[in-house]
Amino acid sequence: MNRSFLFIILSSIVLFASGTIEGAIEKQDLNISAIMMFILFVGATLGITYWAARKTKSPKDFYTAGGGITGFQNGMAIAGDYMSAASFLGISGLVYMKGYDGLIYSIGFLVGWPIILFMIAEPLRNLGKYSFADVASYRLKQTPIRSLAATGSIATVILYLIAQMVGSGKLIQLLFGLEYEIAVILVGVLMILYVTFGGMLATTWVQIIKAFLLLSGATFMAFAVMNNYDFSFEKLFSHATEIKGIEIMSPGGLVSDPISAISLAVALMFGTAGLPHILMRFFTVSDAKEARKSVFYATGFIGYFYILTFIIGFGAIVMVFENPEYVDYASQAISGGSPIIGGNNMAAIHLSHAVGGDFFLGFISAVAFATILAVVSGLTLAGASAISHDLYSSVIKKGNADPKVEMRVSKIATVALGIVAIIMGIMFENQNIAFVVGLAFAIAASANFPILILSMYWQRLTTRGAVIGGSLGLATAVTLVVLGPIVWVQILGNAEAIFPYKYPALFSVTVSFLGIYFFSITDNSLRAKEEQEAFEMQFIRSQTGIGAEGASEH
């Protein structure tokens, strides 16, 4: 990738952002500071991609940045990978809309990290090479386990990508005045460039930069809000209840029944521990010690960030809700409430303008875009590794693939995933994408997490149990989402849902664990006994690192 190619790409992006390409219709007045910061970020990250491309020579470089990322850098990158636009805009929007109950998402997203810290990070790094399928198939039969793990990973990645692409299209359409289709294509093209040419090294640094910018911007917003209330939460919450009523400080506004609350918590907690693009990051560090450090730093950054989103959500209530500058009066007349321009998800964006004016609005807008780019890059890389490493190299070529051909397959897979994401993003423009995010987490919790955790800690796990149980969990999650209120009623237009709950994880995760348990303990084949006997050596390696890559560096 030479300098002239980068110049052509950057010039095209400038034209996109300025809205001068024929057919781009302005949705609102262009924010010049947002566009300039957007161009600056894209230019800087393309420069990083050019630098990373020169260092990416082997599959290890492409998938794991050569294992040369430090624990602190990887912790920041994990935080950048995890703090998506859904987290920043979505959770602050939920707090703005529902108050106290919006915190359930913040807590749910966070509580999965202790599981990763204490039970997954170190064994994963000691046992694996490029993906969590390496761990799941360590002592089990390679072909069926890798096929199932790759299927779960690819399904999770594509569903998550659809949600991110739709979100990015809507966000850029609102902020930069571009047509929705152009916005989605722009995100897709940049995503393909970062991953195809720079691999994990470029993706890591895009995520680190984005995490720093997002944490800085959110900190300033929270500080500005608290400064208006003498840094007293009591004063902030009192003012918020005066505006929206005491019910915003009570539970039950978002999730009203205990089954839904538990099911949502299970999806967020176990889904986090089964997300392939998060698990993949533990292979970028030199050893298990650095993997532990990664989770420690990531948990700190992410926990701090979710505290900030809670303050930002309440800040939007007191500074945006009744501010005529941000209220959509046409929608207000129809609903009788106080809808804001762009919907509740734009609460944080409007708050940034309220506390920092046009310049800070531009900064936060550019950061929101950077957030989407960082997340979709990590997702695409995880999907590409599942296709090239797990399916092509390990299943089709039985572990004998030429490294150069494997890298070529990975880059082709990246382009293909990018094209699929663009097409699906455009197709889903007017659809409710809440079920897509829910299904992504449900699949990660039902198909990926049980197999991963039991393969590391349960001696009696067999290939038959993992394949049948994991497949049952995957099928149950998909079926219950389709039969639930969001798809069956809101999308398909039926009068009543067959499955009454929005969140299926409590049921699908239970089916997965029970299926794995039953079909493992009833497997009396010679192969099953050999797999169970191999557990001891696997467990020793997972806990001590003996035989793992980087073990000599302890």
C-alpha atoms as one frame of an Amber mdcrd trajectory, in Angstrom:
protein
   0.000   0.000   0.000   1.923   3.058  -1.206   1.583   6.757  -0.397  -0.307
   7.606  -3.598  -2.941   4.983  -2.761  -3.367   6.453   0.722  -3.648   9.946
  -0.772  -6.417   8.828  -3.150  -8.349   7.181  -0.310  -7.971  10.205   1.980
  -9.039  12.576  -0.804 -12.168  10.498  -1.382 -12.957  10.593   2.317 -12.591
  14.384   2.369 -15.123  14.582  -0.481 -17.474  12.220   1.349 -17.221  14.166
   4.593 -17.713  17.537   2.938 -20.841  16.257   1.207 -19.648  17.425  -2.240
 -20.117  14.069  -3.970 -23.130  14.243  -6.217 -26.195  12.768  -4.583 -25.148
  13.499  -0.995 -28.032  15.369   0.595 -27.533  17.333   3.762 -29.615  16.157
   6.684 -28.688  19.167   8.818 -26.167  22.004   8.821 -22.662  20.608   8.521
 -20.491  20.876  11.606 -17.139  22.028  10.237 -15.215  21.202  13.422 -16.673
  17.667  13.389 -15.636  17.178   9.772 -12.113  18.490  10.366 -11.609  16.210
  13.385 -13.125  13.328  11.458 -10.636  13.876   8.606  -7.761  14.242  11.088
  -8.649  10.949  12.786  -9.076   9.054   9.516  -5.795  10.474   8.166  -3.916
   9.500  11.333  -5.339   5.973  11.394  -4.611   5.423   7.699  -1.038   6.490
   8.451  -0.938   3.883  11.231  -2.303   1.315   8.776   0.492   2.130   6.322
   3.071   1.715   9.116   1.472  -1.534  10.337   1.284  -2.968   6.794   5.068
  -2.802   6.539   5.419  -4.833   9.749   2.721  -7.435   8.978   4.490 -10.308
   7.228   3.173 -13.546   8.760  -0.125 -14.980  10.029   1.068 -14.359  13.605
   1.648 -10.678  12.744  -1.741 -10.435  11.043  -3.818 -12.204  13.734  -1.965
 -11.221  16.938   0.376  -8.299  16.088   3.270 -10.724  16.591   2.392 -11.096
  20.275   4.254  -7.868  20.987   1.518  -5.760  22.604   2.039  -4.909  26.298
  -0.567  -5.597  28.975  -1.395  -1.902  29.378  -1.670  -1.324  25.615  -3.819
  -4.419  25.212  -6.020  -3.402  28.144  -6.625  -0.035  26.496  -7.276  -1.747
  23.138  -9.745  -4.208  24.736 -11.549  -1.248  26.278 -11.555   0.428  22.857
 -12.923  -2.758  21.304 -15.629  -3.156  23.951 -16.781   0.454  24.432 -18.901
   0.550  21.293 -21.237   3.243  20.038 -24.022   1.167  21.599 -22.291   1.592
  24.954 -21.601   5.305  24.619 -24.750   6.483  22.863 -27.089   3.618  23.738
 -26.551   3.313  27.488 -26.443   7.079  28.069 -29.660   7.237  25.997 -31.256
   4.519  28.154 -30.328   6.389  31.336 -31.698   9.584  29.796 -34.945   7.791
  28.944 -35.423   5.427  31.913 -33.101   6.770  34.617 -32.028   4.219  37.233
 -32.891   1.163  35.118 -30.423   2.180  32.427 -27.749   1.154  34.919 -28.672
  -2.535  34.465 -26.938  -2.483  31.087 -23.831  -0.809  32.514 -23.587  -3.397
  35.300 -24.444  -6.277  32.958 -21.732  -5.364  30.479 -19.200  -4.983  33.293
 -19.827  -8.096  35.416 -18.592 -10.425  32.683 -15.055  -9.135  33.177 -14.289
 -10.821  36.528 -15.150 -14.141  34.853 -12.702 -13.330  32.068 -10.068 -12.125
  34.554 -10.141 -15.078  36.959 -11.242 -17.987  34.774 -10.483 -17.353  31.112
  -7.655 -14.918  30.291  -4.630 -16.865  31.542  -5.698 -20.390  30.455  -6.816
 -18.989  27.099  -3.396 -17.433  26.462  -1.553 -20.575  27.582  -3.610 -22.960
  25.440  -4.423 -20.972  22.307  -2.635 -19.521  19.349  -4.937 -17.241  17.345
  -8.565 -17.865  18.377 -10.665 -19.416  21.155 -11.376 -22.372  18.825  -7.734
 -23.394  19.428  -8.630 -23.850  23.098 -11.989 -25.547  22.553 -10.406 -28.089
  20.191  -7.190 -28.600  22.201  -8.045 -32.171  23.303 -11.264 -32.671  21.333
 -11.768 -33.663  17.694 -10.575 -30.770  15.547 -13.001 -30.729  12.611 -16.421
 -30.696  14.350 -15.328 -28.468  17.260 -13.580 -25.893  15.080 -16.510 -25.907
  12.650 -18.992 -25.231  15.464 -16.762 -22.620  17.125 -16.165 -20.864  13.805
 -19.906 -20.924  13.020 -20.726 -19.353  16.390 -17.973 -16.757  15.931 -18.988
 -15.806  12.395 -22.686 -15.585  13.360 -21.856 -13.350  16.337 -19.537 -11.170
  14.247 -22.009 -10.662  11.391 -24.919  -9.859  13.714 -22.793  -7.426  15.710
 -21.510  -5.875  12.474 -25.063  -5.286  11.211 -25.945  -3.387  14.388 -22.762
  -1.308  14.212 -23.211  -0.526  10.504 -26.825   0.573  10.941 -25.837   2.672
  13.942 -22.935   4.264  12.074 -25.111   5.043   9.058 -27.728   6.785  11.202
 -25.114   8.653  13.220 -23.147   9.955  10.241 -26.365  10.763   8.388 -27.393
  12.994  11.281 -24.021  14.520  12.090 -22.414  15.022   8.692 -25.409  15.407
   6.400 -24.587  12.370   4.235 -26.980   9.924   2.645 -27.384   6.786   4.768
 -26.054   4.470   2.043 -22.927   6.600   1.515 -22.270   6.648   5.271 -22.494
   2.839   5.510 -20.227   2.357   2.475 -17.684   4.796   3.944 -17.482   2.879
   7.217 -17.222  -0.424   5.355 -14.399   0.776   3.080 -12.341   2.149   5.980
 -12.905  -1.049   7.978 -11.673  -3.181   5.067  -8.585  -0.971   4.656  -7.564
  -1.128   8.324  -7.891  -4.894   8.621  -6.733  -6.014   5.160  -3.511  -4.003
   5.139  -2.671  -3.470   8.812  -4.106  -6.574  10.487  -4.142  -6.745  14.278
  -1.366  -4.165  14.719  -3.306  -1.415  12.927  -6.581  -2.475  14.560  -4.958
  -2.387  18.015  -3.672   1.168  17.634  -6.948   2.391  16.158  -8.644   0.966
  19.267  -6.085   2.508  21.656  -6.460   5.977  20.109 -10.233   5.697  20.098
 -10.318   4.556  23.756  -8.161   7.494  24.839 -10.306   9.996  22.925 -13.583
   8.501  24.167 -12.496   8.372  27.811 -11.172  11.954  27.584 -14.364  13.275
  26.005 -16.684  11.406  28.391 -14.625  12.572  31.392 -14.950  16.204  30.323
 -18.715  15.837  29.823 -19.211  14.208  33.244 -16.952  16.821  34.897 -18.896
  19.684  33.272 -22.229  18.204  34.413 -21.067  17.646  38.000 -19.448  21.098
  38.101 -22.907  22.623  37.563 -24.130  20.798  40.695 -21.145  21.426  42.990
 -20.066  17.798  42.440 -23.089  16.627  44.433 -24.950  13.602  43.125 -27.819
  14.464  45.460 -28.334  17.832  43.743 -28.050  16.262  40.263 -30.574  13.497
  41.004 -32.941  15.888  42.789 -33.058  18.170  39.747 -33.565  15.169  37.447
 -36.522  13.919  39.515 -38.063  17.401  39.423 -37.998  17.193  35.621 -38.994
  13.558  35.031 -40.546  12.447  38.323 -39.353  10.226  41.148 -39.942   7.072
  39.048 -36.640   7.571  37.220 -34.880   6.648  40.471 -36.868   3.412  40.815
 -36.274   0.008  39.164 -38.775  -1.527  36.767 -38.870   1.103  34.033 -36.853
  -0.919  31.534 -37.135  -4.539  32.686 -40.277  -5.201  34.697 -40.287  -8.955
  35.380 -37.587 -11.060  37.113 -37.254 -13.624  34.292 -36.374 -10.913  31.768
 -33.962  -9.261  34.208 -32.119 -12.527  34.915 -32.085 -13.504  31.223 -30.692
 -10.116  30.195 -28.013 -10.368  32.896 -27.034 -13.876  31.724 -26.727 -12.662
  28.119 -24.593  -9.668  29.030 -22.396 -11.537  31.516 -21.738 -14.794  29.654
 -22.037 -13.154  26.232 -19.153 -10.845  27.083 -17.026 -13.860  28.017 -17.867
 -15.479  24.662 -17.349 -12.598  22.224 -14.726 -13.756  19.688 -13.252 -10.304
  18.999 -12.635  -9.778  22.734 -11.178 -13.264  23.335  -8.876 -12.862  20.329
  -7.134  -9.924  21.978  -5.511 -12.153  24.631  -3.256 -13.687  21.983  -1.654
 -10.317  21.155   0.417 -10.251  24.382   3.639 -12.130  25.087   2.459 -14.425
  27.889  -0.276 -15.220  30.423   1.006 -12.644  32.914   0.466  -9.876  30.366
  -2.971 -11.357  29.543  -3.961 -10.964  33.211  -2.688  -7.391  33.185  -4.749
  -6.751  30.042  -7.992  -7.715  31.761  -7.085  -5.790  34.909  -6.520  -2.561
  32.972  -9.491  -3.169  30.654 -11.833  -3.724  33.614 -10.664  -0.463  35.172
 -11.107   1.550  31.972 -14.487  -0.010  31.170 -15.829   0.311  34.727 -14.809
   3.967  34.831 -16.431   4.545  31.438 -19.773   3.049  32.522 -19.835   5.275
  35.603 -19.388   8.209  33.225 -22.287   7.078  30.977 -24.589   7.106  34.023
 -23.590  10.704  34.817 -23.906  11.663  31.143 -27.419  10.174  30.966 -28.610
  12.137  33.998 -26.746  15.185  32.714 -28.780  14.973  29.529 -32.001  14.889
  31.566 -31.160  18.141  33.355 -29.491  19.977  30.436 -31.137  18.610  27.257
 -34.659  17.361  28.105 -36.288  20.800  28.429 -33.833  22.741  26.266 -35.747
  24.047  23.194 -32.530  23.893  21.143 -32.601  20.081  21.202 -36.327  19.234
  21.318 -38.097  17.820  18.255 -41.396  19.704  18.554 -43.105  17.779  15.731
 -42.529  14.471  17.535 -43.414  16.079  20.842 -46.828  17.092  19.535 -47.531
  13.522  18.412 -46.244  11.702  21.490 -47.024  14.273  24.145 -43.541  13.771
  25.616 -40.268  15.562  24.998 -38.436  13.670  22.227 -35.074  15.114  21.267
 -33.734  15.594  17.757 -32.377  12.299  16.452 -33.991  10.234  19.224 -32.834
   9.200  22.694 -29.555   7.772  21.371 -28.456  11.324  20.546 -28.706  12.439
  24.203 -24.927  12.309  24.718 -24.305  14.166  21.438 -26.672  16.996  22.406
 -25.172  17.135  25.905 -21.711  17.597  24.399 -23.010  20.726  22.626 -24.710
  21.950  25.798 -21.486  21.738  27.848 -18.845  22.543  25.214 -20.416  24.294
  22.232 -19.831  23.569  18.544 -16.161  22.648  18.916 -16.752  20.002  21.581
 -19.781  18.708  19.665 -17.422  18.242  16.725 -14.942  16.393  18.914 -17.568
  14.015  20.385 -19.100  13.426  16.936 -15.704  12.459  15.534 -15.049  10.254
  18.596 -18.411   8.497  18.090 -17.394   7.761  14.503 -13.958   6.565  15.661
 -15.726   4.298  18.159 -17.658   2.583  15.391 -14.573   2.163  13.195 -12.547
   0.614  16.015 -15.268  -1.882  16.939 -16.084  -2.984  13.383 -12.350  -3.442
  12.666 -11.976  -5.781  15.643 -15.114  -7.677  14.675 -14.006  -8.090  11.075
 -10.579  -9.365  12.105 -12.184 -11.953  14.423 -14.504 -13.094  11.631 -11.653
 -13.301   9.126  -9.538 -15.378  11.541 -12.451 -17.801  12.073 -12.714 -18.305
   8.320  -9.018 -18.485   7.445  -7.459 -20.073  10.556 -10.255 -22.236  11.964
 -12.061 -23.300   8.786  -9.516 -23.059   5.963  -6.236 -23.869   7.715  -7.393
 -26.247  10.457 -10.488 -27.932   8.975  -9.978 -27.904   5.198  -6.167 -28.140
   5.145  -5.903 -30.179   8.386  -3.310 -27.761   9.815  -1.029 -27.948   6.751
  -1.901 -24.653   5.057   0.812 -22.492   3.509   1.118 -19.372   5.763   1.094
 -17.039   2.756  -2.029 -18.676   1.338  -3.693 -18.532   4.785  -3.016 -14.782
   4.959  -4.427 -14.363   1.458  -7.581 -16.256   2.475  -7.868 -14.031   5.571
  -7.662 -10.859   3.492 -10.240 -12.190   1.015 -12.475 -13.063   3.992 -12.023
  -9.515   5.339 -13.172  -7.987   2.054 -16.096 -10.433   1.859 -17.190  -9.668
   5.438 -16.909  -5.947   4.700 -19.136  -6.278   1.629 -21.665  -8.399   3.563
 -21.684  -5.820   6.382 -22.307  -2.977   3.914 -25.137  -4.821   2.135 -26.785
  -5.961   5.385 -26.352  -2.511   6.908 -28.237  -0.960   3.995 -30.914  -3.711
   4.027 -31.554  -3.290   7.779 -31.769   0.518   7.664 -35.421   0.709   8.728
 -35.537  -2.458  10.833 -35.492  -2.705  14.607 -31.905  -3.803  15.277 -32.358
  -4.400  19.004 -32.945  -8.099  18.339 -29.701  -8.260  16.308 -27.597  -7.111
  19.263 -29.551  -9.363  21.626 -29.081 -12.338  19.308 -25.324 -11.677  18.986
 -24.890 -11.763  22.761 -27.267 -14.730  23.109 -25.249 -16.762  20.565 -21.950
 -15.831  22.230 -23.391 -16.817  25.632 -25.096 -20.019  24.411 -22.736 -21.475
  21.808 -19.269 -20.038  22.565 -19.024 -19.584  26.334 -20.210 -23.042  27.552
 -17.861 -24.916  25.229 -14.924 -22.637  26.075 -15.313 -22.766  29.864 -16.075
 -26.495  30.070 -13.201 -27.411  27.748 -10.819 -25.755  30.225 -12.341 -26.902
  33.541 -14.406 -30.090  33.081 -12.565 -33.337  32.532 -15.575 -35.345  31.288
 -16.297 -33.040  28.339 -16.307 -34.959  25.044 -16.518 -33.978  21.404 -20.030
 -35.404  21.136 -21.233 -33.426  24.154 -19.656 -30.168  22.982 -20.997 -30.428
  19.436 -24.552 -31.494  20.312 -24.896 -29.235  23.363 -23.358 -26.210  21.631
 -25.555 -26.733  18.575 -28.663 -27.008  20.756 -27.738 -23.758  22.526 -27.178
 -21.999  19.205 -30.458 -23.275  17.735 -32.428 -22.430  20.898 -31.087 -18.861
  20.993 -31.988 -18.203  17.350 -35.429 -19.874  17.616 -36.478 -18.041  20.789
 -35.429 -14.647  19.401 -37.493 -15.263  16.249 -40.503 -16.408  18.315 -40.112
 -13.551  20.824 -41.836 -10.139  20.963 -39.278  -8.175  18.920 -39.190 -10.351
  15.783 -42.530 -12.228  15.950 -44.633  -9.163  16.823 -42.740  -5.969  15.921
 -41.059  -7.177  12.710 -43.288  -9.987  11.427 -46.495  -8.249  12.531 -48.141
 -11.084  14.474 -50.577 -10.222  17.242 -48.855 -12.080  20.084 -45.417 -13.585
  20.644 -45.111 -17.369  20.994 -42.135 -16.929  23.365 -43.066 -14.137  25.813
 -39.586 -12.806  26.707 -37.300 -10.500  24.713 -34.108 -12.057  26.053 -33.629
 -15.830  25.503 -30.210 -16.316  27.131 -31.453 -17.800  30.428 -33.147 -20.606
  28.480 -30.630 -21.098  25.648 -27.575 -21.095  27.968 -29.319 -23.631  30.237
 -30.104 -25.859  27.230 -26.482 -25.593  26.084 -24.950 -26.563  29.453 -27.450
 -29.387  30.037 -26.944 -30.690  26.495 -23.165 -30.648  26.827 -23.389 -32.376
  30.240 -25.838 -35.094  29.207 -24.250 -36.030  25.876 -20.767 -36.032  27.441
 -21.522 -38.286  30.427 -23.401 -40.748  28.206 -20.522 -40.974  25.718 -18.696
 -44.243  26.432 -16.668 -44.425  23.238 -12.923 -45.085  23.190 -12.402 -41.602
  21.722 -14.246 -40.030  24.691 -12.021 -41.857  27.195  -8.884 -40.638  25.392
 -10.201 -37.063  25.456 -10.896 -37.279  29.180  -7.452 -38.730  29.896  -5.845
 -35.838  27.997  -7.478 -33.304  30.342  -4.766 -33.466  33.016  -1.974 -32.396
  30.666  -4.184 -29.657  29.237  -5.066 -28.377  32.699  -1.407 -28.277  33.786
  -0.485 -26.278  30.704  -3.462 -23.927  31.105  -2.507 -23.123  34.720   1.290
 -23.083  34.491   1.988 -22.096  30.892   4.407 -25.012  30.437   4.648 -25.566
  26.681   2.789 -22.365  25.783   4.139 -19.717  23.429   6.028 -17.138  25.451
   6.377 -19.463  28.458  10.138 -18.946  28.523   9.559 -15.238  29.068   7.948
 -15.699  32.550
